[in-house]
């Protein structure tokens, strides 16, 4: 790869996770010249960490013989507490079977049932076993398959290029500016279609299951480039993360039959969801665990037990080998013999860049897909196994759309845009204030304490004040790092900037929604209010670069809105 | 504890005197240094859960994943438990020595250039080459999927590459991970045998270059056995059990 100042491609995809790779493959197959720009080598993306599986109504399991996309759609919409857009859910669920089969045909080694068909396990919020899996390393396996397919097609990869800003000129996106980590040089990437596939923002929270590189970059880039963010208050907390390191213990474990047990030895889910028990939707299980801990029925530092022992060594080793390995490597215990200590942790962002079902944002030429986007198919609460599906189904659609719209030639990025960005980075490097570390830990703490599993007005207002203050301090933060090659300190400072913007968006939306719905639970407004809040929150940036908040209607049509009925 | 880290492109070592606890991982240790003592330190990371393959380093001359290796494991490892690689640097007394993995050019501090490793991988065209797309999934026996899993578990972390003597001895050797990948596609019943997977590396610098040090298997954090793949491939080729 030569070192040009400006790279040109019809379609540029920022992000090499599942959604980015799937979009790139589709755009390439449609005939576009495609490049993937990613701050890490694609296989280092967060998507490889996904464990439990991907949903599709294949109907392979005997209990699921009559499964249909409509049932899948119903479960998804009910799980979303009716906030998902139903046209988007229809696309997601209808195309699920062909999407999983496509990956199988491309080489993914899915786990099999005794007939040799793709095995399916039960997951929370689903009526029947619908989750296809590759042991508990589903993300890793899907990622390798897509990386193999993308590499084989000769798609260009600009690995370890960190995107620092988008270039928008007369309300049309022309590309982006990125820093080559290896050389420290700044480059422009000129596109006719640019797809953001940058993943989630777990790092703005303490106790997150996310990869350490998930700093919300794409959402911040988008809102600063004139696109809008949607439903940012909906933050999923996964009920079972390993106590201490918060590495995920997949829902697959409960799908296979693991129990949640408090310090008194009770399967306490009987109190909160007597029918679904451990497989109630994630928000309910997470809140139930927190209630147990708050009521003094947790273990010493605030955790409960996930007990797999009754499943037996064979099932654990065969279906949950990754979980067992994680428990052994990171907690020094074998779940065949002892229960795993677990606590809830931040896991997923239902909200994101506001896009339609073709991935288009409000800015021409700018698309978004995957966890950084919000179509929305997850609404107020995502079902396990629906996110991997989202990345693939909408990765394909967005790739196709971006390709078909990429024929109007390139409008070159002006030299002065680059010069300005280089100056901005130099100014950052010249800053003489405090380092990034204290600010990072304060954001994490503020978000977990004030915008966590339980929220209320006073707490959140206090939290927003802290965030604003952090925003001011950020302006002086110093890089201290030296040298051009792999100036990681500069990267972390830039990531901190994205974290500040993303956290503020979550805070503003959470304060605005004065009801409880799915993952957004307010102790001061504990009830759901369809009259007032069956709508999406939308954050925009005004002319004075201030954020403003608004609402947009939810698309209904498939299923009527009903009250909560999880038992 | 004294932590000694190779810096820059290898021109110096810096010592950090830092408070540690035995249960912390090397990755946590590196963050502690970067966030509290020296913001200029560079190292790679992502998942911190031993699944992304970012964080391979040498700790007391043993190739390990920083995120999955605790300090106590580094200090307690017995010599024959793990592969130890030569290095010119001195271990600090009772402390820890951290270096980039060898056999790849250093970019900065603990960060190496992965391109040589990925180039070899790409050359073998690791992608399923099948043309049939049945209406449903291909049927695959449980045993077969389990056998494949052993190889698909590879996270391309390059630890085996760094531990394999043949990588530096034989020019153009694809390395253990790439060969294991190649074997994984050979094993896959969904690919027609006519793709002649094994013959791609049927040469002096390929399957036949391996000297069975088996360091690859020993250092692999995911239990992948490239040495077994290579042995089986050779046997198949010798017995002419495969279409070349
Ligand atoms: C531990 C865990 C387990 C999960 N398990 C499941 C599961 O079983 N089933 C399920 O459905 N979902 C699961 N999820 C959710 C799912 O894994 C993610 O939502 C999904 O993988 C996100 O994919 P993505 O392509 O959107 O983003 P990612 O995979 O996060 O990729 C983001 C990409 O963007 C790039 N990038 C980001 N910022 C920049 C920048 N500034 N410049 C350049 N590049 C940039 C990164 O390099 C990366 O390549 C899980 C999540 C977690 C945390
Ligand atoms: S075979 Fe093992 S050591 Fe080698 S690259 Fe793969 S995971 Fe790493
Ligand atoms: S950080 Fe991902 S393997 Fe270590």
Short mmCIF file of C-alpha atoms in Angstrom, two decimals, chain A residues 82-386:
data_model
loop_
_atom_site.label_atom_id
_atom_site.label_comp_id
_atom_site.label_asym_id
_atom_site.label_seq_id
_atom_site.Cartn_x
_atom_site.Cartn_y
_atom_site.Cartn_z
CA UNK A 82 -43.08 -1.42 21.20
CA UNK A 83 -40.45 1.22 20.51
CA UNK A 84 -38.91 -0.64 17.56
CA UNK A 85 -39.98 0.47 14.10
CA UNK A 86 -42.04 -2.41 12.85
CA UNK A 87 -41.14 -2.05 9.17
CA UNK A 88 -37.48 -2.47 10.12
CA UNK A 89 -38.22 -5.44 12.37
CA UNK A 90 -40.04 -7.09 9.49
CA UNK A 91 -36.95 -6.79 7.30
CA UNK A 92 -34.74 -8.08 10.11
CA UNK A 93 -36.79 -11.18 10.82
CA UNK A 94 -37.86 -12.02 7.28
CA UNK A 95 -34.27 -11.97 6.07
CA UNK A 96 -32.84 -13.75 9.10
CA UNK A 97 -32.94 -17.33 7.75
CA UNK A 98 -31.29 -16.49 4.42
CA UNK A 99 -28.68 -14.42 6.26
CA UNK A 100 -27.66 -17.23 8.56
CA UNK A 101 -27.65 -19.71 5.69
CA UNK A 102 -25.47 -17.38 3.64
CA UNK A 103 -22.87 -17.34 6.38
CA UNK A 104 -23.08 -21.12 6.62
CA UNK A 105 -22.48 -21.37 2.89
CA UNK A 106 -19.56 -19.00 3.19
CA UNK A 107 -17.89 -21.24 5.72
CA UNK A 108 -19.03 -20.52 9.27
CA UNK A 109 -18.90 -23.70 11.32
CA UNK A 110 -22.17 -23.44 13.21
CA UNK A 111 -22.79 -26.00 15.93
CA UNK A 112 -25.00 -28.86 14.76
CA UNK A 113 -27.88 -30.89 16.08
CA UNK A 114 -27.93 -34.69 15.85
CA UNK A 115 -29.29 -34.53 12.27
CA UNK A 116 -26.41 -32.35 11.17
CA UNK A 117 -28.55 -29.24 10.87
CA UNK A 118 -27.69 -25.91 12.50
CA UNK A 119 -28.46 -26.26 16.19
CA UNK A 120 -30.63 -23.66 17.92
CA UNK A 121 -30.74 -22.73 21.59
CA UNK A 122 -33.31 -20.83 23.64
CA UNK A 123 -32.51 -17.19 24.44
CA UNK A 124 -34.24 -14.65 26.64
CA UNK A 125 -37.44 -13.09 25.40
CA UNK A 126 -37.96 -15.71 22.68
CA UNK A 127 -40.80 -18.16 22.62
CA UNK A 128 -38.85 -21.07 21.16
CA UNK A 129 -35.21 -22.06 20.56
CA UNK A 130 -34.25 -19.72 17.75
CA UNK A 131 -30.63 -18.79 18.37
CA UNK A 132 -28.06 -20.34 16.05
CA UNK A 133 -24.56 -20.54 17.46
CA UNK A 134 -21.00 -21.65 16.95
CA UNK A 135 -20.38 -23.00 20.45
CA UNK A 136 -20.12 -19.81 22.47
CA UNK A 137 -17.78 -18.19 20.01
CA UNK A 138 -20.36 -17.10 17.47
CA UNK A 139 -18.93 -13.63 16.83
CA UNK A 140 -15.43 -14.96 16.38
CA UNK A 141 -16.59 -17.50 13.84
CA UNK A 142 -18.79 -15.12 11.86
CA UNK A 143 -16.01 -12.53 11.83
CA UNK A 144 -13.45 -14.95 10.48
CA UNK A 145 -15.84 -16.00 7.72
CA UNK A 146 -16.55 -12.43 6.67
CA UNK A 147 -12.90 -11.44 6.89
CA UNK A 148 -12.04 -14.40 4.67
CA UNK A 149 -14.72 -13.44 2.15
CA UNK A 150 -13.74 -9.76 2.14
CA UNK A 151 -10.02 -10.48 1.77
CA UNK A 152 -10.66 -12.94 -1.02
CA UNK A 153 -12.60 -10.31 -2.96
CA UNK A 154 -9.60 -8.02 -2.78
CA UNK A 155 -11.36 -5.31 -0.79
CA UNK A 156 -8.83 -2.69 0.31
CA UNK A 157 -8.14 -2.51 4.03
CA UNK A 158 -6.65 0.61 5.59
CA UNK A 159 -5.84 -0.99 8.91
CA UNK A 160 -4.96 1.05 11.97
CA UNK A 161 -6.20 4.31 10.53
CA UNK A 162 -8.03 6.30 13.17
CA UNK A 163 -10.80 8.53 11.84
CA UNK A 164 -10.64 11.97 13.41
CA UNK A 165 -13.45 13.76 11.54
CA UNK A 166 -15.93 13.52 8.71
CA UNK A 167 -15.82 15.93 5.81
CA UNK A 168 -19.20 17.45 5.06
CA UNK A 169 -19.46 20.13 2.45
CA UNK A 170 -22.77 21.80 1.58
CA UNK A 171 -24.56 19.14 3.59
CA UNK A 172 -23.07 16.30 1.58
CA UNK A 173 -20.55 13.90 3.07
CA UNK A 174 -17.36 13.79 0.97
CA UNK A 175 -15.29 11.45 3.08
CA UNK A 176 -13.24 11.56 6.23
CA UNK A 177 -9.88 12.45 7.70
CA UNK A 178 -7.87 9.75 9.41
CA UNK A 179 -4.60 9.38 11.21
CA UNK A 180 -2.32 6.54 10.15
CA UNK A 181 -1.33 5.12 13.51
CA UNK A 182 1.85 3.58 12.25
CA UNK A 183 3.29 6.71 10.65
CA UNK A 184 1.42 9.40 12.53
CA UNK A 185 0.52 10.97 9.20
CA UNK A 186 -2.88 12.51 8.47
CA UNK A 187 -4.73 11.39 5.33
CA UNK A 188 -7.95 12.31 3.61
CA UNK A 189 -10.31 9.60 2.39
CA UNK A 190 -12.53 10.80 -0.39
CA UNK A 191 -15.75 8.87 -1.05
CA UNK A 192 -19.10 9.23 -2.72
CA UNK A 193 -20.68 7.06 -0.03
CA UNK A 194 -19.34 6.76 3.47
CA UNK A 195 -20.64 4.13 5.89
CA UNK A 196 -20.10 4.41 9.63
CA UNK A 197 -19.85 0.95 11.19
CA UNK A 198 -17.97 1.92 14.31
CA UNK A 199 -19.80 -0.09 16.96
CA UNK A 200 -20.83 0.82 20.50
CA UNK A 201 -19.65 3.07 23.32
CA UNK A 202 -19.25 0.69 26.28
CA UNK A 203 -16.21 2.58 27.57
CA UNK A 204 -18.30 5.52 28.75
CA UNK A 205 -19.53 3.19 31.51
CA UNK A 206 -17.81 1.53 34.44
CA UNK A 207 -18.49 -2.19 34.39
CA UNK A 208 -18.86 -2.74 30.66
CA UNK A 209 -18.61 -6.01 28.76
CA UNK A 210 -17.37 -4.20 25.68
CA UNK A 211 -13.94 -4.23 24.13
CA UNK A 212 -11.72 -1.45 25.39
CA UNK A 213 -11.76 0.23 21.99
CA UNK A 214 -15.54 0.83 22.04
CA UNK A 215 -15.56 4.55 22.67
CA UNK A 216 -18.56 5.71 20.66
CA UNK A 217 -16.47 7.30 17.91
CA UNK A 218 -19.01 6.98 15.11
CA UNK A 219 -21.89 8.46 17.09
CA UNK A 220 -19.80 11.47 18.04
CA UNK A 221 -18.47 11.88 14.49
CA UNK A 222 -22.02 11.75 13.14
CA UNK A 223 -23.61 14.22 15.52
CA UNK A 224 -20.77 16.65 14.92
CA UNK A 225 -21.23 16.28 11.16
CA UNK A 226 -24.91 17.22 11.21
CA UNK A 227 -26.55 13.78 11.48
CA UNK A 228 -28.90 12.94 14.35
CA UNK A 229 -28.79 10.48 17.23
CA UNK A 230 -31.85 8.46 18.19
CA UNK A 231 -33.02 6.79 21.42
CA UNK A 232 -29.66 7.24 23.13
CA UNK A 233 -31.16 6.74 26.60
CA UNK A 234 -31.59 3.04 25.92
CA UNK A 235 -28.48 1.37 27.28
CA UNK A 236 -28.60 -2.35 27.78
CA UNK A 237 -27.19 -3.77 30.98
CA UNK A 238 -26.40 -7.43 30.72
CA UNK A 239 -27.41 -9.32 33.84
CA UNK A 240 -24.47 -11.67 33.94
CA UNK A 241 -20.95 -10.31 33.65
CA UNK A 242 -18.04 -11.84 35.48
CA UNK A 243 -17.66 -10.15 38.83
CA UNK A 244 -14.49 -8.03 38.75
CA UNK A 245 -13.46 -7.91 35.11
CA UNK A 246 -17.02 -7.72 33.74
CA UNK A 247 -16.24 -10.07 30.92
CA UNK A 248 -19.52 -11.34 29.53
CA UNK A 249 -21.00 -14.62 30.64
CA UNK A 250 -23.33 -15.25 27.73
CA UNK A 251 -27.07 -15.59 28.02
CA UNK A 252 -26.36 -18.89 26.31
CA UNK A 253 -25.51 -20.17 29.79
CA UNK A 254 -29.03 -19.44 31.02
CA UNK A 255 -30.36 -20.66 27.68
CA UNK A 256 -28.79 -24.01 28.45
CA UNK A 257 -30.45 -23.97 31.87
CA UNK A 258 -28.13 -22.22 34.34
CA UNK A 259 -29.71 -20.86 37.56
CA UNK A 260 -29.37 -17.46 39.17
CA UNK A 261 -29.03 -17.90 42.90
CA UNK A 262 -28.74 -15.37 45.74
CA UNK A 263 -26.76 -15.66 48.96
CA UNK A 264 -29.69 -17.41 50.63
CA UNK A 265 -29.61 -20.12 48.01
CA UNK A 266 -32.86 -19.00 46.33
CA UNK A 267 -33.56 -18.98 42.62
CA UNK A 268 -34.77 -15.44 43.10
CA UNK A 269 -36.12 -14.93 39.57
CA UNK A 270 -39.20 -16.75 40.86
CA UNK A 271 -40.03 -13.50 42.66
CA UNK A 272 -39.79 -11.30 39.56
CA UNK A 273 -40.70 -13.45 36.54
CA UNK A 274 -42.10 -16.76 37.75
CA UNK A 275 -42.74 -18.08 34.26
CA UNK A 276 -39.71 -17.01 32.23
CA UNK A 277 -37.45 -17.24 35.29
CA UNK A 278 -33.81 -16.79 34.21
CA UNK A 279 -34.86 -16.24 30.60
CA UNK A 280 -36.91 -13.11 31.13
CA UNK A 281 -35.67 -10.15 29.04
CA UNK A 282 -32.31 -8.72 30.03
CA UNK A 283 -33.56 -5.51 31.59
CA UNK A 284 -35.84 -7.41 33.93
CA UNK A 285 -33.15 -9.88 34.97
CA UNK A 286 -30.58 -7.10 35.47
CA UNK A 287 -32.94 -5.10 37.68
CA UNK A 288 -33.90 -8.20 39.63
CA UNK A 289 -30.26 -8.93 40.42
CA UNK A 290 -29.71 -5.34 41.53
CA UNK A 291 -32.79 -5.52 43.75
CA UNK A 292 -31.50 -8.70 45.38
CA UNK A 293 -28.14 -7.08 45.99
CA UNK A 294 -29.75 -3.90 47.37
CA UNK A 295 -31.95 -6.02 49.67
CA UNK A 296 -28.82 -7.58 51.14
CA UNK A 297 -29.26 -10.94 49.47
CA UNK A 298 -26.16 -10.63 47.27
CA UNK A 299 -22.70 -11.87 48.07
CA UNK A 300 -20.23 -9.63 49.83
CA UNK A 301 -19.17 -7.06 47.24
CA UNK A 302 -22.35 -7.07 45.26
CA UNK A 303 -22.79 -10.11 43.10
CA UNK A 304 -24.97 -13.19 42.78
CA UNK A 305 -24.23 -16.70 41.61
CA UNK A 306 -24.76 -18.19 38.18
CA UNK A 307 -24.91 -21.90 38.81
CA UNK A 308 -24.19 -24.29 35.95
CA UNK A 309 -23.29 -27.34 37.99
CA UNK A 310 -26.55 -29.24 37.50
CA UNK A 311 -26.03 -29.15 33.72
CA UNK A 312 -23.18 -31.58 34.12
CA UNK A 313 -19.63 -31.51 32.81
CA UNK A 314 -20.55 -32.84 29.36
CA UNK A 315 -23.02 -30.11 28.42
CA UNK A 316 -20.80 -27.42 29.87
CA UNK A 317 -17.80 -28.62 27.91
CA UNK A 318 -19.69 -29.16 24.69
CA UNK A 319 -21.93 -26.11 24.50
CA UNK A 320 -20.28 -23.58 26.77
CA UNK A 321 -16.55 -24.19 26.41
CA UNK A 322 -15.76 -20.49 26.01
CA UNK A 323 -17.64 -19.59 29.21
CA UNK A 324 -15.83 -22.28 31.10
CA UNK A 325 -12.50 -21.04 29.76
CA UNK A 326 -13.34 -17.45 30.69
CA UNK A 327 -14.26 -18.48 34.23
CA UNK A 328 -11.02 -20.45 34.54
CA UNK A 329 -8.79 -17.79 32.98
CA UNK A 330 -10.29 -14.69 34.51
CA UNK A 331 -11.79 -15.86 37.82
CA UNK A 332 -9.69 -18.94 38.51
CA UNK A 333 -12.67 -21.26 38.93
CA UNK A 334 -14.24 -24.12 37.04
CA UNK A 335 -18.02 -23.78 36.63
CA UNK A 336 -18.32 -27.55 36.51
CA UNK A 337 -17.48 -27.43 40.22
CA UNK A 338 -18.44 -24.00 41.55
CA UNK A 339 -20.96 -21.29 40.65
CA UNK A 340 -19.75 -18.22 38.75
CA UNK A 341 -19.94 -14.84 40.55
CA UNK A 342 -21.83 -12.42 38.30
CA UNK A 343 -23.10 -8.84 38.34
CA UNK A 344 -24.90 -6.68 35.76
CA UNK A 345 -22.76 -4.55 33.43
CA UNK A 346 -23.21 -2.19 30.50
CA UNK A 347 -23.49 -4.27 27.37
CA UNK A 348 -25.11 -2.74 24.34
CA UNK A 349 -26.38 0.49 22.88
CA UNK A 350 -29.90 0.29 21.49
CA UNK A 351 -29.67 3.93 20.45
CA UNK A 352 -27.38 5.36 17.83
CA UNK A 353 -27.15 7.30 14.60
CA UNK A 354 -30.64 7.83 13.23
CA UNK A 355 -30.98 5.92 9.94
CA UNK A 356 -33.73 4.45 7.79
CA UNK A 357 -33.90 0.80 6.70
CA UNK A 358 -31.31 1.46 3.99
CA UNK A 359 -28.84 2.92 6.44
CA UNK A 360 -29.23 6.50 5.24
CA UNK A 361 -28.68 9.31 7.73
CA UNK A 362 -30.01 12.83 7.27
CA UNK A 363 -26.73 13.82 5.61
CA UNK A 364 -26.43 12.87 1.95
CA UNK A 365 -23.65 10.37 1.28
CA UNK A 366 -23.44 9.38 4.94
CA UNK A 367 -24.69 5.98 6.10
CA UNK A 368 -24.53 4.09 9.37
CA UNK A 369 -25.04 0.47 10.34
CA UNK A 370 -24.49 -1.92 13.22
CA UNK A 371 -24.35 -1.00 16.85
CA UNK A 372 -23.49 2.65 16.12
CA UNK A 373 -26.76 3.01 14.21
CA UNK A 374 -30.39 3.03 15.32
CA UNK A 375 -32.90 1.96 12.70
CA UNK A 376 -34.59 0.99 15.10
CA UNK A 377 -35.00 -2.74 15.48
CA UNK A 378 -34.19 -3.04 19.19
CA UNK A 379 -36.31 -0.24 20.63
CA UNK A 380 -36.08 -0.03 24.39
CA UNK A 381 -34.46 -3.43 24.84
CA UNK A 382 -32.58 -5.68 22.45
CA UNK A 383 -33.14 -9.42 22.54
CA UNK A 384 -30.00 -11.53 22.77
CA UNK A 385 -28.99 -12.81 19.34
CA UNK A 386 -30.65 -9.95 17.47
#
